[in-house]
Amino acid sequence: MAALRRKFGEDYQVVNTNRDTATFSAPVKKKRQRFVEKNGRCNVQHGNLGGETSRYISDLFTTLVDLKWRWNLLIFVLTYTVAWLVMASMWWIIAYIRGDINHGRDSSYTPCVANVYNFPSAFLFFIETEATIGYGYRYITEKCPEGIILFLFQSLLGSIVDAFLIGCMFIKMSQPKKRAETLMFSQDAVISQRDGKLCLMFRVGNLRNSHMVSAQIRCKLIKSRQTPEGEFLPLDQCELDVGFGTGADQLFLVSPLTICHEINPKSPFFDLSQRSLLNEQFEIVVILEGIVETTGMTCQARTSYTEDEVLWGHRFLPVMSLEEGFFRVDYSQFHSTFEVNTPPYSVKEHDEKSSLPSPLYPPTPLLGETLGTTTRRARVFSVDCINTAEREERAGHSKLPGKLQRMSSSGREDLQRKVLMLGSQQHSEKACSTGDLPLKLQRLSSSGPEAETRLQLKALKVGFEPMTQSTGDLQLPAAPTPFPARDHTPLPSGGGRGEDNLPDKLRRMNADR
């Protein structure tokens, strides 16, 4: 126990696995049936063919090639054995009918086939003729036309049987299925970021030095789904883009390559996240095709990845290294992966979060919206803002002369009254309240909508002056620049002349103008 604690740490504990003790065990997920095995064999069996079995006999050559080796060898041996026995029996029947068996030892008698006087001798004659051994002891004579015809039939039949069986064995031996054994796929597929995009990746490799000409790779997603019309599609096949548009699916397979499928809005994994991966059921079938360089035959290698074999947040270890004069591939790290930082949410969730506006940077309103909302901005000010400005102003109010203190207090009361009047009246009444404003603002209000906007902005500016400046920084107003005479008719207000409501100093300034 002490040695185990030194090896695994102080947190190492012995767990009792007896059945009598009620211990918690994590539920083991049942292994799901695969559509394509890891070695590429399709796990599909055809049954209840009915009368369609005769189609296998019509394509006998392909049927023999597709059979397993033990059945091919059995058919090969039985075919030659039966053919030899049948042909040997025919030679023995000819000798029996002609009576050559009774005169086998008579040197004065001319048989159909010399030295054939029983079945074993007829069988040996057929083997010598078929195999073109030609010992010279048994031969056909010219007094046997039926033997000559049988000899021609034997030669034709033997050539057909040889071509059929030997050709079948040659095609089966030269099949590129064994070439696919030297094409490797990684045990697991991984999902991680590459070039700022979430990708599904797996690795392929070629163990031989001979190349795969015109190698191309394809991926299929096998997943059951239900259509909006209610139709259930078991094992529906969907294509996974591994670079068909960019040519990345055309491989130069001289070293291990990592195949990448970008997860985008067109991908079936667009809404796949790390959490939803635990509840998904799908199978990714990978098909690698190419021409074998040595034989010129097309080879296809297949494998598949289930949802349990897709690792989220992993990346493959590098296997290439530079040696002196060549590159070395370490296949011991071919299936190894390591964890990397990967967002746990799906690409769909990432796009939705990116499309939401940030609270720190609100959207800029359009020009029309700005002009439309300027009428509402004048209502922002309240008496509280002006009271706050009064408290800030009182700190430096005592430092001013008495005349300036009276001017600032009278101007502040007048400003409060004007701001309250602007905020309480509706948009329709604002055109009639310009008589309460100074003469300069009245002129601006009579110039149209643009002037009204400038008028409101000036009101905002005047309202903020007590908050941004203290009375200690105030200076005596400079002498106003005389304006040229201009006719102006103020809009009628709710009661009396508008100039009667102005402060004394502003009335004197208007009288001077």
Coordinates of C-alpha atoms in Angstrom, one line a residue:
M1 CA 0.0 0.0 0.0
A2 CA 2.9 2.4 0.8
A3 CA 4.4 1.8 -2.6
L4 CA 1.2 2.5 -4.3
R5 CA 0.7 5.7 -2.4
R6 CA 4.3 6.8 -3.4
K7 CA 3.5 6.0 -7.0
F8 CA 0.0 7.5 -7.3
G9 CA 0.1 10.1 -4.5
E10 CA -1.5 10.4 -1.1
D11 CA -5.0 10.6 -2.5
Y12 CA -4.8 7.0 -3.7
Q13 CA -7.5 4.8 -2.2
V14 CA -8.3 1.1 -2.5
V15 CA -11.9 0.6 -3.7
N16 CA -13.7 -2.6 -2.7
T17 CA -15.3 -4.2 -5.7
N18 CA -17.2 -7.0 -3.9
R19 CA -20.7 -7.5 -5.0
D20 CA -21.9 -7.5 -1.4
T21 CA -21.0 -3.9 -0.9
A22 CA -23.4 -1.4 -2.4
T23 CA -21.1 1.1 -4.2
F24 CA -22.0 3.7 -6.8
S25 CA -20.9 2.9 -10.4
A26 CA -21.2 5.2 -13.3
P27 CA -23.6 4.0 -15.9
V28 CA -21.8 2.4 -18.8
K29 CA -23.0 3.5 -22.2
K30 CA -24.1 0.6 -24.3
K31 CA -21.9 0.1 -27.4
R32 CA -23.9 1.1 -30.4
Q33 CA -24.0 -1.0 -33.6
R34 CA -21.7 0.4 -36.3
F35 CA -22.7 0.8 -39.9
V36 CA -19.1 0.5 -41.1
E37 CA -16.5 -1.3 -39.0
K38 CA -13.1 0.2 -38.2
N39 CA -11.5 -2.1 -40.7
G40 CA -13.8 -0.9 -43.5
R41 CA -16.2 -3.8 -43.6
C42 CA -19.8 -2.8 -44.1
N43 CA -22.0 -4.4 -41.4
V44 CA -24.9 -5.0 -43.7
Q45 CA -26.5 -8.4 -44.6
H46 CA -29.0 -9.0 -47.3
G47 CA -31.9 -11.4 -46.6
N48 CA -35.2 -12.6 -48.0
L49 CA -34.1 -12.2 -51.6
G50 CA -36.8 -14.6 -52.9
G51 CA -36.3 -15.2 -56.6
E52 CA -33.5 -12.8 -56.9
T53 CA -30.9 -15.4 -56.0
S54 CA -30.6 -16.4 -59.6
R55 CA -28.9 -13.1 -60.3
Y56 CA -25.8 -14.4 -58.5
I57 CA -25.6 -17.3 -60.9
S58 CA -25.9 -15.1 -63.9
D59 CA -22.8 -13.2 -62.7
L60 CA -20.8 -16.3 -61.7
F61 CA -17.4 -14.9 -62.2
T62 CA -18.0 -12.0 -59.8
T63 CA -19.7 -14.3 -57.4
L64 CA -16.6 -16.5 -57.3
V65 CA -14.3 -13.6 -56.8
D66 CA -16.4 -12.2 -53.9
L67 CA -16.3 -15.6 -52.1
K68 CA -14.0 -16.2 -49.3
W69 CA -10.7 -17.9 -49.9
R70 CA -11.7 -21.2 -48.4
W71 CA -14.7 -21.5 -50.7
N72 CA -12.6 -20.5 -53.7
L73 CA -10.0 -23.2 -53.0
L74 CA -12.7 -25.8 -52.5
I75 CA -14.4 -24.9 -55.8
F76 CA -11.0 -24.9 -57.6
V77 CA -10.1 -28.4 -56.4
L78 CA -13.5 -29.9 -57.0
T79 CA -13.8 -28.5 -60.5
Y80 CA -10.5 -30.0 -61.7
T81 CA -11.1 -33.3 -59.9
V82 CA -14.6 -33.7 -61.4
A83 CA -13.4 -32.7 -64.9
W84 CA -10.5 -35.2 -64.7
L85 CA -12.8 -38.0 -63.5
V86 CA -15.4 -37.3 -66.2
M87 CA -12.9 -37.2 -69.0
A88 CA -11.1 -40.3 -67.8
S89 CA -14.4 -42.2 -67.6
M90 CA -15.2 -41.2 -71.2
W91 CA -11.8 -42.6 -72.4
W92 CA -12.5 -45.8 -70.5
I93 CA -16.0 -46.1 -72.0
I94 CA -14.6 -45.9 -75.5
A95 CA -12.0 -48.5 -74.7
Y96 CA -14.7 -50.8 -73.2
I97 CA -17.1 -50.4 -76.1
R98 CA -14.3 -51.2 -78.7
G99 CA -13.1 -54.2 -76.7
D100 CA -9.7 -52.7 -76.1
I101 CA -9.8 -53.9 -72.5
N102 CA -9.9 -57.6 -73.5
H103 CA -7.0 -57.2 -76.0
G104 CA -4.8 -55.0 -73.9
R105 CA -1.9 -57.4 -73.9
D106 CA -2.2 -58.5 -77.5
S107 CA 0.5 -57.0 -79.6
S108 CA -1.2 -57.8 -82.9
Y109 CA -4.3 -55.9 -82.0
T110 CA -4.6 -52.1 -82.7
P111 CA -6.6 -50.4 -79.9
C112 CA -8.1 -46.9 -79.9
V113 CA -5.6 -45.8 -77.3
A114 CA -2.5 -47.8 -76.9
N115 CA -1.8 -49.3 -73.5
V116 CA -5.2 -48.4 -72.0
Y117 CA -6.8 -51.5 -70.7
N118 CA -8.5 -50.4 -67.4
F119 CA -9.7 -47.2 -65.7
P120 CA -6.4 -46.2 -64.0
S121 CA -4.6 -46.4 -67.3
A122 CA -7.4 -44.2 -68.9
F123 CA -7.1 -41.7 -66.1
L124 CA -3.3 -41.5 -66.5
F125 CA -3.8 -41.0 -70.3
F126 CA -6.1 -38.1 -69.7
I127 CA -3.7 -36.4 -67.2
E128 CA -0.8 -36.8 -69.6
T129 CA -2.8 -35.3 -72.4
E130 CA -4.3 -32.5 -70.3
A131 CA -1.1 -31.5 -68.7
T132 CA 0.9 -32.0 -72.0
I133 CA 3.3 -34.2 -70.2
G134 CA 3.6 -36.7 -73.1
Y135 CA 5.5 -39.7 -71.7
G136 CA 5.0 -41.5 -75.1
Y137 CA 3.7 -44.8 -73.7
R138 CA 0.0 -44.1 -74.2
Y139 CA -1.2 -42.5 -77.5
I140 CA -4.2 -42.3 -79.9
T141 CA -4.1 -44.4 -83.0
E142 CA -5.4 -43.5 -86.4
K143 CA -8.1 -46.2 -86.3
C144 CA -10.2 -44.4 -83.6
P145 CA -12.2 -41.5 -85.0
E146 CA -14.3 -41.2 -81.9
G147 CA -11.1 -40.9 -79.8
I148 CA -9.9 -38.0 -82.1
I149 CA -13.2 -36.2 -81.5
L150 CA -13.1 -36.7 -77.8
F151 CA -9.5 -35.4 -77.8
L152 CA -10.6 -32.2 -79.5
F153 CA -13.4 -31.7 -77.0
Q154 CA -11.0 -32.4 -74.1
S155 CA -8.6 -29.7 -75.3
L156 CA -11.4 -27.1 -75.6
L157 CA -13.0 -27.9 -72.3
G158 CA -9.6 -27.9 -70.5
S159 CA -8.8 -24.5 -71.9
I160 CA -12.1 -23.0 -70.8
V161 CA -11.8 -24.5 -67.3
D162 CA -8.2 -23.2 -66.9
A163 CA -9.1 -19.7 -68.1
F164 CA -12.1 -19.5 -65.8
L165 CA -10.5 -20.9 -62.6
I166 CA -7.0 -19.5 -63.0
G167 CA -8.4 -16.1 -64.0
C168 CA -10.6 -16.1 -61.0
M169 CA -7.8 -17.0 -58.6
F170 CA -5.5 -14.4 -60.2
I171 CA -8.1 -11.6 -59.9
K172 CA -8.8 -12.6 -56.3
M173 CA -5.1 -12.6 -55.4
S174 CA -4.4 -9.3 -57.2
Q175 CA -7.3 -7.5 -55.6
P176 CA -6.2 -4.2 -54.0
K177 CA -8.1 -4.9 -50.8
K178 CA -4.8 -5.9 -49.1
R179 CA -3.3 -2.7 -50.3
A180 CA -5.9 -0.9 -48.1
E181 CA -4.3 -2.7 -45.1
T182 CA -1.3 -0.4 -45.4
L183 CA -3.4 2.8 -45.4
M184 CA -3.9 4.0 -41.8
F185 CA -6.6 6.1 -40.2
S186 CA -6.4 7.6 -36.8
Q187 CA -8.3 5.8 -34.0
D188 CA -10.1 9.0 -33.0
A189 CA -11.3 12.2 -34.6
V190 CA -10.8 15.6 -32.9
I191 CA -12.6 18.9 -32.8
S192 CA -10.6 22.0 -32.2
Q193 CA -9.8 25.4 -33.7
R194 CA -7.7 25.9 -36.7
D195 CA -7.1 29.3 -38.3
G196 CA -9.7 30.8 -35.9
K197 CA -12.4 28.3 -37.1
L198 CA -13.8 25.3 -35.4
C199 CA -12.9 22.1 -37.4
L200 CA -13.4 18.4 -37.3
M201 CA -10.1 16.6 -38.0
F202 CA -8.7 13.1 -38.5
R203 CA -5.5 11.7 -39.8
V204 CA -4.6 9.4 -42.7
G205 CA -1.2 7.8 -43.6
N206 CA 0.4 5.5 -46.1
L207 CA 2.8 2.9 -44.8
R208 CA 4.3 1.9 -48.1
N209 CA 6.8 3.8 -50.2
S210 CA 4.8 3.3 -53.3
H211 CA 2.4 6.2 -53.8
M212 CA -1.4 6.3 -54.2
V213 CA -2.0 8.1 -57.6
S214 CA -4.9 10.5 -57.7
A215 CA -5.8 9.9 -54.1
Q216 CA -9.1 11.4 -53.1
I217 CA -11.0 11.4 -49.8
R218 CA -14.7 11.7 -49.0
C219 CA -16.7 11.8 -45.8
K220 CA -20.3 10.7 -45.1
L221 CA -22.4 11.5 -42.0
I222 CA -24.7 8.6 -41.2
K223 CA -27.5 9.8 -38.9
S224 CA -31.2 9.0 -38.6
R225 CA -33.5 11.9 -38.9
Q226 CA -37.1 12.8 -39.4
T227 CA -38.3 15.2 -42.1
P228 CA -40.7 18.1 -41.4
E229 CA -43.4 16.0 -43.2
G230 CA -43.0 13.3 -40.5
E231 CA -41.1 10.8 -42.6
F232 CA -38.4 8.9 -40.7
L233 CA -35.1 8.3 -42.6
P234 CA -33.0 5.6 -40.9
L235 CA -29.3 5.9 -41.5
D236 CA -29.6 9.0 -43.7
Q237 CA -26.4 9.9 -45.5
C238 CA -25.1 13.5 -45.6
E239 CA -22.0 14.7 -47.3
L240 CA -19.2 16.4 -45.2
D241 CA -17.2 19.0 -47.1
V242 CA -13.5 18.2 -46.7
G243 CA -12.3 20.7 -49.3
F244 CA -14.2 19.7 -52.4
G245 CA -14.5 23.3 -53.6
T246 CA -10.8 24.2 -52.8
G247 CA -9.2 21.0 -54.0
A248 CA -8.1 20.0 -50.5
D249 CA -9.7 16.6 -51.0
Q250 CA -7.1 15.7 -53.6
L251 CA -4.2 14.2 -51.5
F252 CA -0.5 13.9 -52.1
L253 CA -0.2 11.0 -49.7
V254 CA 3.5 10.6 -49.1
S255 CA 3.4 11.5 -45.4
P256 CA 0.6 11.5 -42.8
L257 CA -2.0 14.2 -43.5
T258 CA -4.7 15.7 -41.3
I259 CA -8.0 16.0 -43.0
C260 CA -10.1 19.0 -41.9
H261 CA -13.8 19.7 -42.1
E262 CA -14.7 23.3 -41.3
I263 CA -17.8 23.6 -39.2
N264 CA -19.8 26.5 -40.7
P265 CA -23.5 27.3 -41.3
K266 CA -23.5 24.7 -44.2
S267 CA -22.1 21.9 -42.0
P268 CA -24.4 19.4 -40.2
F269 CA -22.4 20.1 -37.1
F270 CA -23.3 23.8 -37.0
D271 CA -25.2 23.5 -33.7
L272 CA -22.9 20.8 -32.2
S273 CA -21.4 21.8 -28.8
Q274 CA -19.4 19.9 -26.3
R275 CA -22.4 19.2 -24.1
S276 CA -24.7 18.1 -27.0
L277 CA -21.9 15.8 -28.3
L278 CA -22.6 13.5 -25.3
N279 CA -26.2 13.0 -26.4
E280 CA -25.7 12.7 -30.1
Q281 CA -25.8 9.5 -32.1
F282 CA -24.1 9.6 -35.5
E283 CA -21.3 7.9 -37.5
I284 CA -18.8 9.5 -39.8
V285 CA -17.7 7.2 -42.7
V286 CA -14.4 8.1 -44.3
I287 CA -13.6 6.8 -47.8
L288 CA -10.1 7.0 -49.3
E289 CA -9.7 6.1 -53.0
G290 CA -6.7 6.0 -55.3
I291 CA -4.8 4.1 -57.9
V292 CA -2.1 1.7 -56.8
E293 CA 1.1 2.8 -58.4
T294 CA 2.5 -0.7 -58.9
T295 CA -0.6 -2.4 -60.4
G296 CA -2.7 0.4 -61.7
M297 CA -5.8 -0.9 -60.0
T298 CA -8.2 1.3 -58.0
C299 CA -8.0 0.9 -54.2
Q300 CA -10.5 2.0 -51.6
A301 CA -9.9 2.1 -47.9
R302 CA -12.7 2.8 -45.4
T303 CA -13.2 3.5 -41.7
S304 CA -15.7 5.2 -39.5
Y305 CA -15.9 7.3 -36.3
T306 CA -18.8 7.2 -33.9
E307 CA -19.7 10.0 -31.5
D308 CA -17.7 8.2 -28.8
E309 CA -14.6 8.5 -30.9
V310 CA -14.8 12.2 -31.5
L311 CA -12.7 14.1 -28.9
W312 CA -13.7 17.7 -28.2
G313 CA -10.8 20.1 -27.5
H314 CA -7.9 17.8 -28.7
R315 CA -5.2 18.1 -31.4
F316 CA -3.0 15.5 -33.0
L317 CA 0.7 15.3 -32.0
P318 CA 3.2 16.0 -34.8
V319 CA 4.9 13.0 -36.4
M320 CA 7.2 14.5 -38.9
S321 CA 10.9 15.3 -38.0
L322 CA 13.8 16.5 -40.1
E323 CA 16.8 14.2 -40.2
E324 CA 20.1 14.5 -42.1
G325 CA 19.0 14.4 -45.7
F326 CA 15.4 13.2 -45.3
F327 CA 12.2 13.5 -43.3
R328 CA 11.3 10.9 -40.7
V329 CA 7.8 9.8 -39.8
D330 CA 7.2 8.5 -36.3
Y331 CA 4.1 6.3 -36.5
S332 CA 4.2 5.6 -32.8
Q333 CA 2.6 9.0 -32.3
F334 CA 0.2 8.6 -35.2
H335 CA -2.9 8.1 -32.9
S336 CA -1.8 10.4 -30.1
T337 CA -3.6 13.6 -29.2
F338 CA -3.3 16.3 -26.6
E339 CA -5.8 18.8 -25.1
V340 CA -6.0 22.4 -26.3
N341 CA -8.2 25.3 -25.3
T342 CA -11.4 25.1 -27.3
P343 CA -14.7 27.0 -26.8
P344 CA -17.3 24.5 -25.4
Y345 CA -20.2 26.1 -27.3
S346 CA -21.2 25.5 -30.9
V347 CA -20.5 27.7 -33.9
K348 CA -24.2 28.7 -34.0
E349 CA -24.1 30.0 -30.4
H350 CA -20.8 31.8 -31.2
D351 CA -22.4 33.6 -34.2
E352 CA -25.5 34.5 -32.2
K353 CA -23.3 36.0 -29.4
S354 CA -21.2 37.9 -32.0
S355 CA -24.3 39.4 -33.6
L356 CA -25.6 40.9 -30.4
P357 CA -24.5 44.6 -29.9
S358 CA -22.1 45.3 -27.1
P359 CA -23.5 47.4 -24.2
L360 CA -20.2 49.5 -24.1
Y361 CA -20.7 50.5 -27.7
P362 CA -24.4 51.3 -28.4
P363 CA -25.4 51.6 -32.1
T364 CA -25.1 55.1 -33.5
P365 CA -28.5 56.5 -34.5
L366 CA -29.1 57.7 -38.0
L367 CA -29.4 61.3 -39.0
G368 CA -33.1 61.2 -39.3
E369 CA -33.4 59.7 -35.9
T370 CA -31.1 62.4 -34.5
L371 CA -33.2 65.2 -35.8
G372 CA -36.4 63.4 -34.7
T373 CA -35.2 63.0 -31.1
T374 CA -33.8 66.5 -30.6
T375 CA -37.3 67.6 -29.6
R376 CA -37.3 65.2 -26.7
R377 CA -33.8 66.1 -25.4
A378 CA -35.1 69.4 -24.1
R379 CA -37.1 67.5 -21.5
V380 CA -34.1 65.9 -20.0
F381 CA -33.4 68.7 -17.6
S382 CA -35.1 69.0 -14.3
V383 CA -35.1 71.1 -11.3
D384 CA -32.8 68.6 -9.6
C385 CA -30.0 69.3 -12.2
I386 CA -30.4 73.1 -11.6
N387 CA -30.4 72.6 -7.8
T388 CA -27.2 70.6 -8.1
A389 CA -25.7 73.5 -10.1
E390 CA -26.8 75.9 -7.4
R391 CA -25.0 74.0 -4.7
E392 CA -21.8 74.0 -6.7
E393 CA -22.2 77.7 -7.4
R394 CA -22.7 78.7 -3.8
A395 CA -19.1 77.7 -2.9
G396 CA -17.7 80.5 -5.0
H397 CA -20.7 82.9 -4.8
S398 CA -19.4 84.8 -1.8
K399 CA -16.2 85.7 -3.6
L400 CA -18.0 87.8 -6.2
P401 CA -18.9 91.5 -5.8
G402 CA -22.4 92.3 -4.8
K403 CA -23.5 93.5 -8.2
L404 CA -22.3 90.2 -9.9
Q405 CA -24.0 88.2 -7.1
R406 CA -27.4 89.9 -7.8
M407 CA -26.9 89.4 -11.6
S408 CA -26.1 85.7 -11.2
S409 CA -29.0 85.0 -8.8
S410 CA -31.5 86.8 -11.1
G411 CA -30.2 85.0 -14.2
R412 CA -30.4 81.6 -12.4
E413 CA -34.0 82.1 -11.4
D414 CA -34.9 83.2 -15.0
L415 CA -33.0 80.1 -16.4
Q416 CA -34.9 77.8 -14.1
R417 CA -38.2 79.2 -15.3
K418 CA -37.3 78.9 -18.9
V419 CA -36.1 75.3 -18.7
L420 CA -39.3 74.3 -16.8
M421 CA -41.4 76.0 -19.5
L422 CA -39.5 74.2 -22.3
G423 CA -40.0 70.8 -20.6
S424 CA -43.7 71.1 -19.7
Q425 CA -45.0 72.4 -23.0
Q426 CA -45.8 70.1 -26.0
H427 CA -44.2 70.3 -29.4
S428 CA -47.2 72.2 -30.7
E429 CA -46.9 74.9 -28.0
K430 CA -43.1 75.4 -28.5
A431 CA -43.7 77.7 -31.4
C432 CA -45.7 80.1 -29.2
S433 CA -43.3 80.2 -26.3
T434 CA -40.4 81.9 -28.0
G435 CA -41.4 85.3 -26.7
D436 CA -40.0 84.3 -23.3
L437 CA -36.6 83.7 -24.7
P438 CA -33.9 86.3 -25.4
L439 CA -34.0 88.1 -28.7
K440 CA -31.1 86.2 -30.3
L441 CA -32.8 82.8 -29.6
Q442 CA -36.1 84.2 -31.0
R443 CA -34.4 85.0 -34.3
L444 CA -33.0 81.5 -34.4
S445 CA -36.4 79.9 -33.8
S446 CA -38.0 81.8 -36.8
S447 CA -35.6 80.2 -39.3
G448 CA -37.4 76.9 -39.7
P449 CA -36.8 73.3 -38.5
E450 CA -33.0 73.6 -38.6
A451 CA -33.1 76.8 -36.5
E452 CA -35.4 75.0 -34.1
T453 CA -32.8 72.3 -33.7
R454 CA -30.1 74.8 -33.0
L455 CA -32.4 76.6 -30.6
Q456 CA -32.8 73.4 -28.6
L457 CA -29.1 72.7 -28.6
K458 CA -28.5 76.2 -27.3
A459 CA -31.0 75.6 -24.5
L460 CA -29.1 72.4 -23.6
K461 CA -25.8 74.4 -23.7
V462 CA -27.2 77.1 -21.5
G463 CA -28.7 74.5 -19.1
F464 CA -25.3 72.8 -18.6
E465 CA -23.3 76.0 -18.0
P466 CA -24.0 76.1 -14.3
M467 CA -22.9 72.5 -13.9
T468 CA -19.6 72.8 -15.8
Q469 CA -18.5 76.2 -14.5
S470 CA -18.3 77.6 -11.0
T471 CA -19.2 81.2 -10.2
G472 CA -15.6 81.8 -9.2
D473 CA -14.6 81.5 -12.9
L474 CA -17.3 83.9 -14.1
Q475 CA -16.2 87.1 -15.8
L476 CA -18.0 90.2 -16.7
P477 CA -19.8 89.9 -20.0
A478 CA -18.1 91.7 -22.9
A479 CA -19.7 94.4 -24.8
P480 CA -22.0 92.9 -27.4
T481 CA -21.2 93.4 -31.0
P482 CA -23.9 95.5 -32.6
F483 CA -26.0 93.6 -35.2
P484 CA -27.5 95.2 -38.3
A485 CA -31.1 96.3 -38.1
R486 CA -33.4 93.5 -39.0
D487 CA -37.2 93.1 -39.0
H488 CA -38.4 90.4 -36.8
T489 CA -41.9 89.7 -35.6
P490 CA -42.0 87.5 -32.5
L491 CA -44.6 84.8 -32.4
P492 CA -47.4 85.6 -30.0
S493 CA -47.2 84.0 -26.6
G494 CA -49.7 82.9 -24.1
G495 CA -49.9 86.4 -22.3
G496 CA -48.7 90.0 -22.9
R497 CA -45.4 91.0 -24.5
G498 CA -42.6 88.7 -24.4
E499 CA -40.0 91.4 -23.4
D500 CA -41.8 92.1 -20.2
N501 CA -40.7 88.8 -18.8
L502 CA -37.0 89.3 -19.6
P503 CA -34.5 90.4 -17.0
D504 CA -33.6 94.1 -16.7
K505 CA -30.2 93.8 -18.2
L506 CA -31.5 91.9 -21.3
R507 CA -34.2 94.5 -21.9
R508 CA -31.6 97.3 -21.8
M509 CA -29.4 95.3 -24.3
N510 CA -32.4 94.9 -26.6
A511 CA -33.2 98.7 -26.3
D512 CA -29.6 99.5 -27.2
R513 CA -29.8 97.4 -30.3

